[in-house]
mmCIF file of C-alpha atoms and ligand atoms in Angstrom:
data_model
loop_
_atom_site.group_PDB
_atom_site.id
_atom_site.type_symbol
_atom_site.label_atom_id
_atom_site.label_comp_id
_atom_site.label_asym_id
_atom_site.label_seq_id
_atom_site.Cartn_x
_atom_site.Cartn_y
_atom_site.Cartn_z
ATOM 1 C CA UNK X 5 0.000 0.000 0.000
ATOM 2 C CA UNK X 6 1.147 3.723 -0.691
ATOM 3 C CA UNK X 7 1.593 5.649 2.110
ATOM 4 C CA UNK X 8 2.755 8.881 3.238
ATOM 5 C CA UNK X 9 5.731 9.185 5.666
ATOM 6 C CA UNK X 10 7.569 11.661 7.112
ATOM 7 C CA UNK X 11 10.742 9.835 7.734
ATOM 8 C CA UNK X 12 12.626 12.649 9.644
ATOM 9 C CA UNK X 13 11.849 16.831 9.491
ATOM 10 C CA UNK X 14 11.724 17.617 5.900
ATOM 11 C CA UNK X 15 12.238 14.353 4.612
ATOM 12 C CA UNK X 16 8.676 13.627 3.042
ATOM 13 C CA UNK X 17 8.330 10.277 1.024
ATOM 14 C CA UNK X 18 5.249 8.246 -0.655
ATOM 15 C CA UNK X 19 6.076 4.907 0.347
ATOM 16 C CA UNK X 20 5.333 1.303 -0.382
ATOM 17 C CA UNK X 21 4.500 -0.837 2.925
ATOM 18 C CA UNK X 22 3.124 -3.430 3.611
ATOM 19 C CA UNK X 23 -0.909 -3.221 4.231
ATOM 20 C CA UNK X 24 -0.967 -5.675 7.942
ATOM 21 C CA UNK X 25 -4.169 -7.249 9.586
ATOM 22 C CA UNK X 26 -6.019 -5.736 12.333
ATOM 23 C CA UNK X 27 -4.590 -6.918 15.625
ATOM 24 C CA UNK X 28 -7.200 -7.911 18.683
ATOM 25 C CA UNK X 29 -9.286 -4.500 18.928
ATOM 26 C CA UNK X 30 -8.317 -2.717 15.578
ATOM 27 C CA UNK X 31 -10.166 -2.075 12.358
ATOM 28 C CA UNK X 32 -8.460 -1.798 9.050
ATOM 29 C CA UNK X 33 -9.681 0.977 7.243
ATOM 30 C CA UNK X 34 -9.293 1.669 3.472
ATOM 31 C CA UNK X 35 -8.977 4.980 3.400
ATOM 32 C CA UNK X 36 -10.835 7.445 0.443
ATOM 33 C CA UNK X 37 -10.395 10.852 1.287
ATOM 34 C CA UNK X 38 -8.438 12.592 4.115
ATOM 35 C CA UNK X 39 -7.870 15.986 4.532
ATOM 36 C CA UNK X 40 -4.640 18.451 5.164
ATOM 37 C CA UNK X 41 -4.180 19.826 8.583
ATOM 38 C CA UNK X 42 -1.139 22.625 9.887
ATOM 39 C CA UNK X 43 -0.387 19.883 12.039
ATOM 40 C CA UNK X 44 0.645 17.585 8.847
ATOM 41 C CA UNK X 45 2.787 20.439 8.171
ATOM 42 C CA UNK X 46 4.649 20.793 11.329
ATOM 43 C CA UNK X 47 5.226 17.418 11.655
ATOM 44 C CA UNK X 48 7.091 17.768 8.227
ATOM 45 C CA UNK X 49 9.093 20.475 9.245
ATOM 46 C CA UNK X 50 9.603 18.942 12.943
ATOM 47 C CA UNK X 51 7.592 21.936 14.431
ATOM 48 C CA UNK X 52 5.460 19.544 16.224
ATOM 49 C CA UNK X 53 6.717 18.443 19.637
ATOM 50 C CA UNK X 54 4.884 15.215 20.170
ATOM 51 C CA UNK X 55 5.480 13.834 16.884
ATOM 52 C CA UNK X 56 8.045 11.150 16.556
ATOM 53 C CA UNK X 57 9.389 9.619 13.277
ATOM 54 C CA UNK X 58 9.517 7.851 11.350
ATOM 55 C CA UNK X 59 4.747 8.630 10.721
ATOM 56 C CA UNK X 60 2.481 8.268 8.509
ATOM 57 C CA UNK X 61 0.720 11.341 9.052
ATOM 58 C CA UNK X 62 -3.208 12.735 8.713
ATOM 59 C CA UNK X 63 -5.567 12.847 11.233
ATOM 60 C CA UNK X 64 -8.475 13.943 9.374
ATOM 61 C CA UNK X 65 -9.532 10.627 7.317
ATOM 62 C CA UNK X 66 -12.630 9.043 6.071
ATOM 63 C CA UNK X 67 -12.768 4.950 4.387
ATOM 64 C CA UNK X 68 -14.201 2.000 4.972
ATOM 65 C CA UNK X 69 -13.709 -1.136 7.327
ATOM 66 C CA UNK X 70 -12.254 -3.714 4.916
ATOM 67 C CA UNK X 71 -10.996 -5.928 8.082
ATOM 68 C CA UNK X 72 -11.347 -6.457 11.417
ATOM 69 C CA UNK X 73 -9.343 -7.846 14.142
ATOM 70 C CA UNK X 74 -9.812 -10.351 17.232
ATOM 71 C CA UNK X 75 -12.652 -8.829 19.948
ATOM 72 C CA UNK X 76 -14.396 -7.040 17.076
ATOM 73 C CA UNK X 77 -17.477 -7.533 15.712
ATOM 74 C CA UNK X 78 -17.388 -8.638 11.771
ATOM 75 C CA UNK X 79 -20.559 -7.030 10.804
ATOM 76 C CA UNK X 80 -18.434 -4.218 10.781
ATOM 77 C CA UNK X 81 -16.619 -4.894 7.630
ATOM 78 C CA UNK X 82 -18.283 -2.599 4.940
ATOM 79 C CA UNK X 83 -18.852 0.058 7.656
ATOM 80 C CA UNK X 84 -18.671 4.258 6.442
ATOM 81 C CA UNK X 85 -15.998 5.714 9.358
ATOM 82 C CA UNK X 86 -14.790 8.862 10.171
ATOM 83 C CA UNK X 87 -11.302 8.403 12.770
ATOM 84 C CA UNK X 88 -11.559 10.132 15.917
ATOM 85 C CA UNK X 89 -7.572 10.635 16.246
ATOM 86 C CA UNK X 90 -7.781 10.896 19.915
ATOM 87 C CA UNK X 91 -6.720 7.399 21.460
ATOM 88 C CA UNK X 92 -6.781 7.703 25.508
ATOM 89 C CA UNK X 93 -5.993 4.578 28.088
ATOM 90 C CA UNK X 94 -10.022 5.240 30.052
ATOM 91 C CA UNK X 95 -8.550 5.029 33.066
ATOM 92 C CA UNK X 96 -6.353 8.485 34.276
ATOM 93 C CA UNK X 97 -7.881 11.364 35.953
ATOM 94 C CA UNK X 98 -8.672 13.287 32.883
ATOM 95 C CA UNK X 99 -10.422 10.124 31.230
ATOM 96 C CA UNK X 100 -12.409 9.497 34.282
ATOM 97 C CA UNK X 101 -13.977 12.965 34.004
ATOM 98 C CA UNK X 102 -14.678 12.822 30.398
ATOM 99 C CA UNK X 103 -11.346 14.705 28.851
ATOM 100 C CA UNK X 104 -9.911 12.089 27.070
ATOM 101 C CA UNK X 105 -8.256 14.190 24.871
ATOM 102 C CA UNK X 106 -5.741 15.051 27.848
ATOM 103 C CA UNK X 107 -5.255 11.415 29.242
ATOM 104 C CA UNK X 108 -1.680 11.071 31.105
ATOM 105 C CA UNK X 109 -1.303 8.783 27.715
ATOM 106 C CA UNK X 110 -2.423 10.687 25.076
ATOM 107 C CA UNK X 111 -1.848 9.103 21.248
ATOM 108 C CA UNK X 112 -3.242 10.937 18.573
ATOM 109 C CA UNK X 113 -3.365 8.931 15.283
ATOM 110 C CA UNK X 114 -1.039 10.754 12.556
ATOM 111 C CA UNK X 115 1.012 12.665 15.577
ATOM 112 C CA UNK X 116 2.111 10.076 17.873
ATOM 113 C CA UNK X 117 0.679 6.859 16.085
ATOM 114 C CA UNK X 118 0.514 5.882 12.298
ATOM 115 C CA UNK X 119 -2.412 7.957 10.580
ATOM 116 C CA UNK X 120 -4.869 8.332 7.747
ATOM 117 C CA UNK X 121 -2.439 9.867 4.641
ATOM 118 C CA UNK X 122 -2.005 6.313 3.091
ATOM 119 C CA UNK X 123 -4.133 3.561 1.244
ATOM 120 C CA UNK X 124 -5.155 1.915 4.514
ATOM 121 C CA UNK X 125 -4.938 2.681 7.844
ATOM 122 C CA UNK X 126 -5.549 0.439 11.193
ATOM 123 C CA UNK X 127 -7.401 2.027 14.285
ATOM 124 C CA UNK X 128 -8.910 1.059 17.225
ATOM 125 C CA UNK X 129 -12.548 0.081 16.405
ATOM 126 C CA UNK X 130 -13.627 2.680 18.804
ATOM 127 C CA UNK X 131 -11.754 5.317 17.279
ATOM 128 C CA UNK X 132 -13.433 4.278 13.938
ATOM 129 C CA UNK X 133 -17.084 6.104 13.929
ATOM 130 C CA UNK X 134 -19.910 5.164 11.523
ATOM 131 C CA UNK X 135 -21.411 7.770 9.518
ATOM 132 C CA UNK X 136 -24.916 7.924 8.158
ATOM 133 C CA UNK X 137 -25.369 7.653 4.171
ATOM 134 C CA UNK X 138 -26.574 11.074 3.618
ATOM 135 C CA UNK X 139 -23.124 12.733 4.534
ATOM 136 C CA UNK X 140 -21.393 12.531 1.515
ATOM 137 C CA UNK X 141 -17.415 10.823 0.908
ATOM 138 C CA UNK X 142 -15.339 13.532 -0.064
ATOM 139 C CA UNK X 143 -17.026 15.696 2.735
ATOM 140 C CA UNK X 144 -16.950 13.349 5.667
ATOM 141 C CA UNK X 145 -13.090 13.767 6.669
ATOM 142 C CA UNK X 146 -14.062 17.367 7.832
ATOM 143 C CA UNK X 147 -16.025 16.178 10.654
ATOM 144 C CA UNK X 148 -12.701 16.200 13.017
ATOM 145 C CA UNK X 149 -11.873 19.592 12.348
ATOM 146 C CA UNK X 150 -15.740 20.619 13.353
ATOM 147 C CA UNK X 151 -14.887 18.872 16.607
ATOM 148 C CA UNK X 152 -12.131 21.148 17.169
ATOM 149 C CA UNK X 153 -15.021 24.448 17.317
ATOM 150 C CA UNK X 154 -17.516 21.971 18.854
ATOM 151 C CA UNK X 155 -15.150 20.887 21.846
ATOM 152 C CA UNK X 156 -14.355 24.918 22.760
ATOM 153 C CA UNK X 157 -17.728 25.873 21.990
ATOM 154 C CA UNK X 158 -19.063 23.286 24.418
ATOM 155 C CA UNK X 159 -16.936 25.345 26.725
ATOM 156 C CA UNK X 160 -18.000 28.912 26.133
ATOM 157 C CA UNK X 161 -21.498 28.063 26.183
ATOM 158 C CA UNK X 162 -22.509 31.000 23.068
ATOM 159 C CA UNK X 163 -25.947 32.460 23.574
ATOM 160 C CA UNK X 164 -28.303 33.904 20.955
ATOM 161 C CA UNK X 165 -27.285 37.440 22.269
ATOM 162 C CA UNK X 166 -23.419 36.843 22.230
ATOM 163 C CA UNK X 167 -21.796 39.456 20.318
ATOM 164 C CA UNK X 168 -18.739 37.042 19.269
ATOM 165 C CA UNK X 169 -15.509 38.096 17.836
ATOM 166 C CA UNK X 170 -12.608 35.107 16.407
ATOM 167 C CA UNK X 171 -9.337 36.045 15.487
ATOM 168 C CA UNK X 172 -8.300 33.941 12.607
ATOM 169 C CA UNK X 173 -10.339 33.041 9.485
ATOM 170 C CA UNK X 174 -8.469 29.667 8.618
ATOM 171 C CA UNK X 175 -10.145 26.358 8.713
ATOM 172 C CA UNK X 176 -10.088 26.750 12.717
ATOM 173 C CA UNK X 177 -11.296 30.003 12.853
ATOM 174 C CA UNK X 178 -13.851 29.193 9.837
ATOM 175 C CA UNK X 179 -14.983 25.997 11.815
ATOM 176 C CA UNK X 180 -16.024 28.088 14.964
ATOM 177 C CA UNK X 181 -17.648 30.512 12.561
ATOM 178 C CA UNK X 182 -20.054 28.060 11.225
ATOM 179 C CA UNK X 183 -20.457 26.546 14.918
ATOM 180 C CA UNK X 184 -21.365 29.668 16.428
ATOM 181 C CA UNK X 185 -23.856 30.696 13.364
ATOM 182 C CA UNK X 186 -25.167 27.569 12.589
ATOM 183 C CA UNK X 187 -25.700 25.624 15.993
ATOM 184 C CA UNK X 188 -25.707 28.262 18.627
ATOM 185 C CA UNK X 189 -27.359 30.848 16.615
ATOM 186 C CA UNK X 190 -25.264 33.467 17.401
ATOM 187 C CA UNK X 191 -26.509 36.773 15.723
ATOM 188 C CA UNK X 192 -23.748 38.838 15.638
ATOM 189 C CA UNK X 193 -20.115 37.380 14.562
ATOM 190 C CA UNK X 194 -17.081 39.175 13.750
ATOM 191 C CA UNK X 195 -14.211 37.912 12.373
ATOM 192 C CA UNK X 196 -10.976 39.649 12.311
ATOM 193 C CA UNK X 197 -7.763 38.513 9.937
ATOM 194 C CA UNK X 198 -5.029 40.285 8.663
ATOM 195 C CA UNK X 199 -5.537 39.003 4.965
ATOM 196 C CA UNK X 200 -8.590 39.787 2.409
ATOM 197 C CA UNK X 201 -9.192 36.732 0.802
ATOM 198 C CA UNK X 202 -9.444 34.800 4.185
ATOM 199 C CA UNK X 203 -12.547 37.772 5.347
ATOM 200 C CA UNK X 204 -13.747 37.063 2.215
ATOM 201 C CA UNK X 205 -14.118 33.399 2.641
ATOM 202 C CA UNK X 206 -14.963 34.720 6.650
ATOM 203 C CA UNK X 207 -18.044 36.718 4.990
ATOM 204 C CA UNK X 208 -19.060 33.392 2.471
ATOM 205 C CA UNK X 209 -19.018 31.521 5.532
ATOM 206 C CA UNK X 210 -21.949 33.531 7.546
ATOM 207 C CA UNK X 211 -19.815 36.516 9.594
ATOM 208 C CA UNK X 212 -22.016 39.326 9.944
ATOM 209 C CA UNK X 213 -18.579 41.584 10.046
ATOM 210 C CA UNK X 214 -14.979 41.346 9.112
ATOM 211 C CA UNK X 215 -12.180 43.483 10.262
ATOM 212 C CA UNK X 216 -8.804 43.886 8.665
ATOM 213 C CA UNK X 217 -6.443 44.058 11.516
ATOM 214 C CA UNK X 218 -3.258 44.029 9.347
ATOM 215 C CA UNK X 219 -2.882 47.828 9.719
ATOM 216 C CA UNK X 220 -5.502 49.293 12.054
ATOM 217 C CA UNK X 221 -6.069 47.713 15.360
ATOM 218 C CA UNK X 222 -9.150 46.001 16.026
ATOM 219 C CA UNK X 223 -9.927 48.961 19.185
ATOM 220 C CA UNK X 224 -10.375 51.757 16.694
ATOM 221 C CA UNK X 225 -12.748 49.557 14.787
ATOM 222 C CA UNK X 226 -15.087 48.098 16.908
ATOM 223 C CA UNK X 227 -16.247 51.550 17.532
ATOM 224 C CA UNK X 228 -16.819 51.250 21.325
ATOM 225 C CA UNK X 229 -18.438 47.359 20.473
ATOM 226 C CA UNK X 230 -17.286 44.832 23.486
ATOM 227 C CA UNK X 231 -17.155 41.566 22.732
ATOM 228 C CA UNK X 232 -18.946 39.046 25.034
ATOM 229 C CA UNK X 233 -17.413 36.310 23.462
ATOM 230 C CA UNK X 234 -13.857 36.054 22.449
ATOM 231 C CA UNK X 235 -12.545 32.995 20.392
ATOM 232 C CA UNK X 236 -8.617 32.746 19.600
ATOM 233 C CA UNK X 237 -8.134 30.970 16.190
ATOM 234 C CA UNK X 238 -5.180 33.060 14.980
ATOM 235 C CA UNK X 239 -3.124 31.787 18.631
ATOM 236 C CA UNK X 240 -0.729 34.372 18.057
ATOM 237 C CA UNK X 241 0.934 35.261 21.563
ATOM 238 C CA UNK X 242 0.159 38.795 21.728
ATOM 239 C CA UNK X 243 -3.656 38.265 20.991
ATOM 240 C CA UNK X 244 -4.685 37.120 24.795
ATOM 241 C CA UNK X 245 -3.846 40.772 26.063
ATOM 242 C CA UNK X 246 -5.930 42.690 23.344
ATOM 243 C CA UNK X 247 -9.150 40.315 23.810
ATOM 244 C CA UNK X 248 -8.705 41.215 27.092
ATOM 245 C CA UNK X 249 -8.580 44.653 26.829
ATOM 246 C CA UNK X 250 -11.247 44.332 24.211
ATOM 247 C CA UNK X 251 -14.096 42.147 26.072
ATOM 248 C CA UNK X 252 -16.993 43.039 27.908
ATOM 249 C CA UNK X 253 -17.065 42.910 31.589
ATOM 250 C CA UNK X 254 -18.227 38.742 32.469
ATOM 251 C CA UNK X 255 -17.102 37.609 28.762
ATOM 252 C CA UNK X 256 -15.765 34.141 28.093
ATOM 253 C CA UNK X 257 -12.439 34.136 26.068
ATOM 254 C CA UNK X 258 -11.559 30.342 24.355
ATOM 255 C CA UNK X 259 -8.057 30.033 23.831
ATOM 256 C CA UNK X 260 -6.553 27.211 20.649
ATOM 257 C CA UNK X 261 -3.113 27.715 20.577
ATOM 258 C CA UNK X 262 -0.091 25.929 21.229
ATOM 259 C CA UNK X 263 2.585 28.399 21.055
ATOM 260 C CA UNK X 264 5.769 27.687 23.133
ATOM 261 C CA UNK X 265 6.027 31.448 23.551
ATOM 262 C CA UNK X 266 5.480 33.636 26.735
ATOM 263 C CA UNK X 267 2.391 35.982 26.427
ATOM 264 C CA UNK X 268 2.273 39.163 28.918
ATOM 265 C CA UNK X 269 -0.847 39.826 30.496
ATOM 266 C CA UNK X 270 -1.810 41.070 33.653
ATOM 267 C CA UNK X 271 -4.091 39.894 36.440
ATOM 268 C CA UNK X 272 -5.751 43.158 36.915
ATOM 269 C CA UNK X 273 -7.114 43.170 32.720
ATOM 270 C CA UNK X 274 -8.471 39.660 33.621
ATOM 271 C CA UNK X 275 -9.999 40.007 36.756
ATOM 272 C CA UNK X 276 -11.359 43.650 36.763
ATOM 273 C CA UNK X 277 -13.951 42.331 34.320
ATOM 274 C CA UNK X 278 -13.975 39.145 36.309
ATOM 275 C CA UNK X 279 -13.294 37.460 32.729
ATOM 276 C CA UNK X 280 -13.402 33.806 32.137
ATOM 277 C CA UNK X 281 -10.794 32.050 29.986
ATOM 278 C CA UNK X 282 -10.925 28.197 28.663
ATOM 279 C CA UNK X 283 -8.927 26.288 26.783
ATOM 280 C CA UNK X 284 -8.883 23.650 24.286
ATOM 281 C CA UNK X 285 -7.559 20.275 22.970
ATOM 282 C CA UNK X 286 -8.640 18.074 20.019
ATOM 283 C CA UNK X 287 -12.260 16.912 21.503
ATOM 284 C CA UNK X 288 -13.732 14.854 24.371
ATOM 285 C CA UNK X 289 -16.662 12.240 22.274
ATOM 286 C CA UNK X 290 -17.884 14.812 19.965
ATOM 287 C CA UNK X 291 -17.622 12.676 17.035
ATOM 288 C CA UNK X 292 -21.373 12.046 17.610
ATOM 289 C CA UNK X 293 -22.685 15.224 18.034
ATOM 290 C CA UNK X 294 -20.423 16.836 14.593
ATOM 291 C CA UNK X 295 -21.929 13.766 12.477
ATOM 292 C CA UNK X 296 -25.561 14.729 13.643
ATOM 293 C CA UNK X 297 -24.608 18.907 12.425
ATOM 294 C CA UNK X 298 -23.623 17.452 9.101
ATOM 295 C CA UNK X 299 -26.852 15.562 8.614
ATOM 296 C CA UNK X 300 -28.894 18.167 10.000
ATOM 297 C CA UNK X 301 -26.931 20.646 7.659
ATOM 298 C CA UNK X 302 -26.593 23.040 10.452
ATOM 299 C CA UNK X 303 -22.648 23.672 9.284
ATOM 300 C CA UNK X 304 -21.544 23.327 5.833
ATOM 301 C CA UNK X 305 -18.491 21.800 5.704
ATOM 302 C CA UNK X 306 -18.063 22.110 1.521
ATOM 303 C CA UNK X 307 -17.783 25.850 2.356
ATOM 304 C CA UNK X 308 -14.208 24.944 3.810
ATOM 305 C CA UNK X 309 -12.802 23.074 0.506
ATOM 306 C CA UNK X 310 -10.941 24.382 -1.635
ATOM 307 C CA UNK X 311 -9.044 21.864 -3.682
ATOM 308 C CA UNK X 312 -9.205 18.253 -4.113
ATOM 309 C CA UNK X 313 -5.695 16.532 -5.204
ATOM 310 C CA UNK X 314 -4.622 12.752 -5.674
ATOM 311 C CA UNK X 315 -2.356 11.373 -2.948
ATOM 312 C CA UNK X 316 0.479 10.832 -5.327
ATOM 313 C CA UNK X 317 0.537 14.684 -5.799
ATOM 314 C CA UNK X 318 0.906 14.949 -1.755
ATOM 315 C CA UNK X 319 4.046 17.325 -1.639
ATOM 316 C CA UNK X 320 2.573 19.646 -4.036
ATOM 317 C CA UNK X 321 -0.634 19.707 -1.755
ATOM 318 C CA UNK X 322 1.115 20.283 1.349
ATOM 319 C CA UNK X 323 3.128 22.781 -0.491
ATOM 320 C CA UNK X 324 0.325 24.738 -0.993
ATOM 321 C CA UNK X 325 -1.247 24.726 1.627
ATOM 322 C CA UNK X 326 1.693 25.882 3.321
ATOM 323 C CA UNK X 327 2.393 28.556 1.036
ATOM 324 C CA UNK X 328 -0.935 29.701 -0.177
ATOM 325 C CA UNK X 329 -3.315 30.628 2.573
ATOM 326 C CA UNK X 330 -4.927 32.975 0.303
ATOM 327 C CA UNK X 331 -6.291 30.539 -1.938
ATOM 328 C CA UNK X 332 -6.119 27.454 0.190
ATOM 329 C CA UNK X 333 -8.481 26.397 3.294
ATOM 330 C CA UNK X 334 -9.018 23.151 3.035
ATOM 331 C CA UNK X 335 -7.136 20.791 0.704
ATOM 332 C CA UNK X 336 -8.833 17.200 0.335
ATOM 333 C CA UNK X 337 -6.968 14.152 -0.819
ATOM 334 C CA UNK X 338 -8.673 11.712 -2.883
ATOM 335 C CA UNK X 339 -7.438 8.093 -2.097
ATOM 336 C CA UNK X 340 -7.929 5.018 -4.609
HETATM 337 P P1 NAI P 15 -4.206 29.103 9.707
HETATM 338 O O1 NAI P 15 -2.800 29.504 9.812
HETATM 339 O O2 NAI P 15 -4.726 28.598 8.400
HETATM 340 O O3 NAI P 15 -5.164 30.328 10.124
HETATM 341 C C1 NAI P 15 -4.792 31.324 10.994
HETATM 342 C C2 NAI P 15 -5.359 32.661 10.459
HETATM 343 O O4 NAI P 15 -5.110 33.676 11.412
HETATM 344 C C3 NAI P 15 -4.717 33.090 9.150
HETATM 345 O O5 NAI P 15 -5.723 33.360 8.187
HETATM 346 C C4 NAI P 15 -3.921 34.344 9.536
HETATM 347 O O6 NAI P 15 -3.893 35.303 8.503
HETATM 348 C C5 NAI P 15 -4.703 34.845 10.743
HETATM 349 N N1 NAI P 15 -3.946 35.659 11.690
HETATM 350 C C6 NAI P 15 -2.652 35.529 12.097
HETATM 351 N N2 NAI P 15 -2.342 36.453 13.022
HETATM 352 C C7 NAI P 15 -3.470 37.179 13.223
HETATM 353 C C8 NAI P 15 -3.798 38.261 14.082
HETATM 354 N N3 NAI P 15 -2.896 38.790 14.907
HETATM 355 N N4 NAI P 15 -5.056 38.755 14.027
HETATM 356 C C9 NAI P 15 -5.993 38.225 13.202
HETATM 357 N N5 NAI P 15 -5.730 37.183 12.369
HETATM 358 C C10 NAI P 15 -4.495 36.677 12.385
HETATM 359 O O7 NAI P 15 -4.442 28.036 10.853
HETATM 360 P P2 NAI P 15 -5.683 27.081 11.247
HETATM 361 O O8 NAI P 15 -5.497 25.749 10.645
HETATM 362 O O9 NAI P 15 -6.977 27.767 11.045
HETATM 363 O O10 NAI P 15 -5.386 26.908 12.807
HETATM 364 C C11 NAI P 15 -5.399 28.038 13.646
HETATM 365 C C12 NAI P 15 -4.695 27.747 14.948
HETATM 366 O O11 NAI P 15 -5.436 26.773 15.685
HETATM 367 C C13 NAI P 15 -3.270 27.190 14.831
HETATM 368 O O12 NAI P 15 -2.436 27.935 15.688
HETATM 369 C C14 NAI P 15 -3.385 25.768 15.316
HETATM 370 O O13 NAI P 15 -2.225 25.340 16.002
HETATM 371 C C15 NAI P 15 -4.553 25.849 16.245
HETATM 372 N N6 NAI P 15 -5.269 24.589 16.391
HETATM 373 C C16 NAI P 15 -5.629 24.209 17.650
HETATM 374 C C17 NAI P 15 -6.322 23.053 17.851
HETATM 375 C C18 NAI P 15 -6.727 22.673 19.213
HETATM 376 O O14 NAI P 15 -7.302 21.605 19.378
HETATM 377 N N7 NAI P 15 -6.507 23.477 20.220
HETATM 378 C C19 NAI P 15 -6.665 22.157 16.724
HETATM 379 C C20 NAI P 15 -6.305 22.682 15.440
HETATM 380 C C21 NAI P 15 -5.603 23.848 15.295
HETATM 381 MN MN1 MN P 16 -6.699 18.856 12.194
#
């Protein structure tokens, strides 16, 4: 089978290896579509801490069960699945309370464990998730990057009268978007970004406003509006102190980022307006709860894509990806 490894920072090869069985637990999935992540990226240029090589990379993958291994049920050959990558051990502190997706022993498939970027794949059957018919193939590998705005959302708690404000219009900050407007109902959502193309997808996407921060900070634009709810998808360090300084007394701020860099903020901006801050990681079960949004059409995940490519032309995808972000959000690979 082809596959995609990174065999050591920068080294990126489409490799034949061997396709193996399912051991006791596992599914084998043959993978159709998966789609590109910044994570794939940073694992390629060893930006990504947890990451050890040689991987198959992708985390965001879609196939079906073509075998499965001792303990699990055979029916489930044939099976649609989308791959939670989150793989905990159910028994820690954070898995006893329902957070998973910070177990003491946290794999994530494509990061710390073979992924999705290759012909087949094998996952624990529990990671696998079925999907119903009506969400179509080339769309279902989007479902984990939902999660990602469902898990903080599930956090922040958005109300009707929220007046929200993201930082970032990339897939994340697209993601939350569509969460915000098309789950929580959310009737006022700004989105800020320092590049036009990515407010213009922002506006195509259902933001009520879009603010070009590249020049002019976002203070002397809001015109005197304060934020009750502040998402992060940009996770640049300085942005914590402005959305801060911008938010309404009692708003909720939801932090993404994973930046090994100090940010300065004082105690008195945070607790003067007695804000609330929460952070996030991957997603805790929400799997479920994504799949249900898709068939419901409350988010519209096709608004995210904007190329489909053949694995063989992998480096060119991840190429630009990396290098475009003002024509690229979502790049899909197409696996047969
Ligand atoms: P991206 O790089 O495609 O998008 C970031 C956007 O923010 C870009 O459009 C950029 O122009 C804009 N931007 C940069 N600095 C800005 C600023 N100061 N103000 C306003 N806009 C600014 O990245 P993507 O894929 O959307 O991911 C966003 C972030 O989310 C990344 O830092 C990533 O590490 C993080 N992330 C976190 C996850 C989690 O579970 N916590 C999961 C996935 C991604
Ligand atoms: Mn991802």
């Amino acid at each position: 089978m082809k596959s995609v490894v990174i065999e050591r920072p920068d080294e990126l090869r489409l490799q034949d290896r061997e396709c193996l069985q399912p051991a006791a637990g596992e599914v084998r999935v043959k993978v159709k579509y998966a789609s590109i992540c910044g994570s794939d990226v940073h694992i390629w240029h060893g930006h990504n801490p947890f990451a050890r090589y040689p991987r198959v990379i992708g985390h965001e993958f879609f196939g079906v069960i073509d075998a499965v291994g001792g303990d699990v049920d055979k029916a489930r050959t044939g099976e649609r699945v989308v791959i939670d990558p989150v793989v905990s051990c159910g028994r820690c502190y954070p898995c006893s309370v329902g957070r998973p997706n910070v177990c003491r022993e946290l794999q994530v498939i494509g990061v710390h464990r073979d992924g999705g970027f290759s012909e087949y794949a094998l996952v624990p059957a529990t990671n696998a998730t079925p999907i119903p018919d009506s969400i179509p193939d080339r769309l279902a590998s989007l479902v984990e990057p939902f999660t990602i705005a469902a898990n903080i959302a599930a956090f922040l708690q958005p109300t009707l009268h929220d007046i929200a404000l993201i930082y970032g219009a990339g897939p994340i900050g697209l993601t939350v978007l569509q969460v915000l407007k098309g789950v929580y109902g959310v009737k006022q959502v700004i989105v800020a970004d320092r590049l036009e193309e990515r407010l213009a997808m922002a506006s195509d996407n259902g933001a009520d406003a879009v603010l070009n921060n590249s020049d002019t900070p976002l203070a002397a634009q809001l015109n005197g509006v304060e934020p009750t709810l502040i998402i992060d998808a940009a996770c640049h360090p300085s942005i914590l102190a402005e959305a801060a300084m911008l938010a309404s007394p009692a708003a909720r701020i939801g932090l993404l980022g994973f930046s090994g860099a100090p940010c300065t903020i004082t105690q008195q901006s945070l607790t003067s307006k007695e804000l609330s801050l929460f952070t996030s990681r991957l997603n805790s079960h929400r799997f479920p709860q994504v799949i249900r949004w898709f068939e419901q059409k409350r988010v519209q995940p096709e608004k995210l894509v904007t190329h489909y490519l053949p694995l063989s032309q992998i480096e060119q995808a991840m190429t630009l990806f990396e290098q475009d972000p003002r024509t690229c959000c979502k790049i899909i690979l197409q696996i047969e």
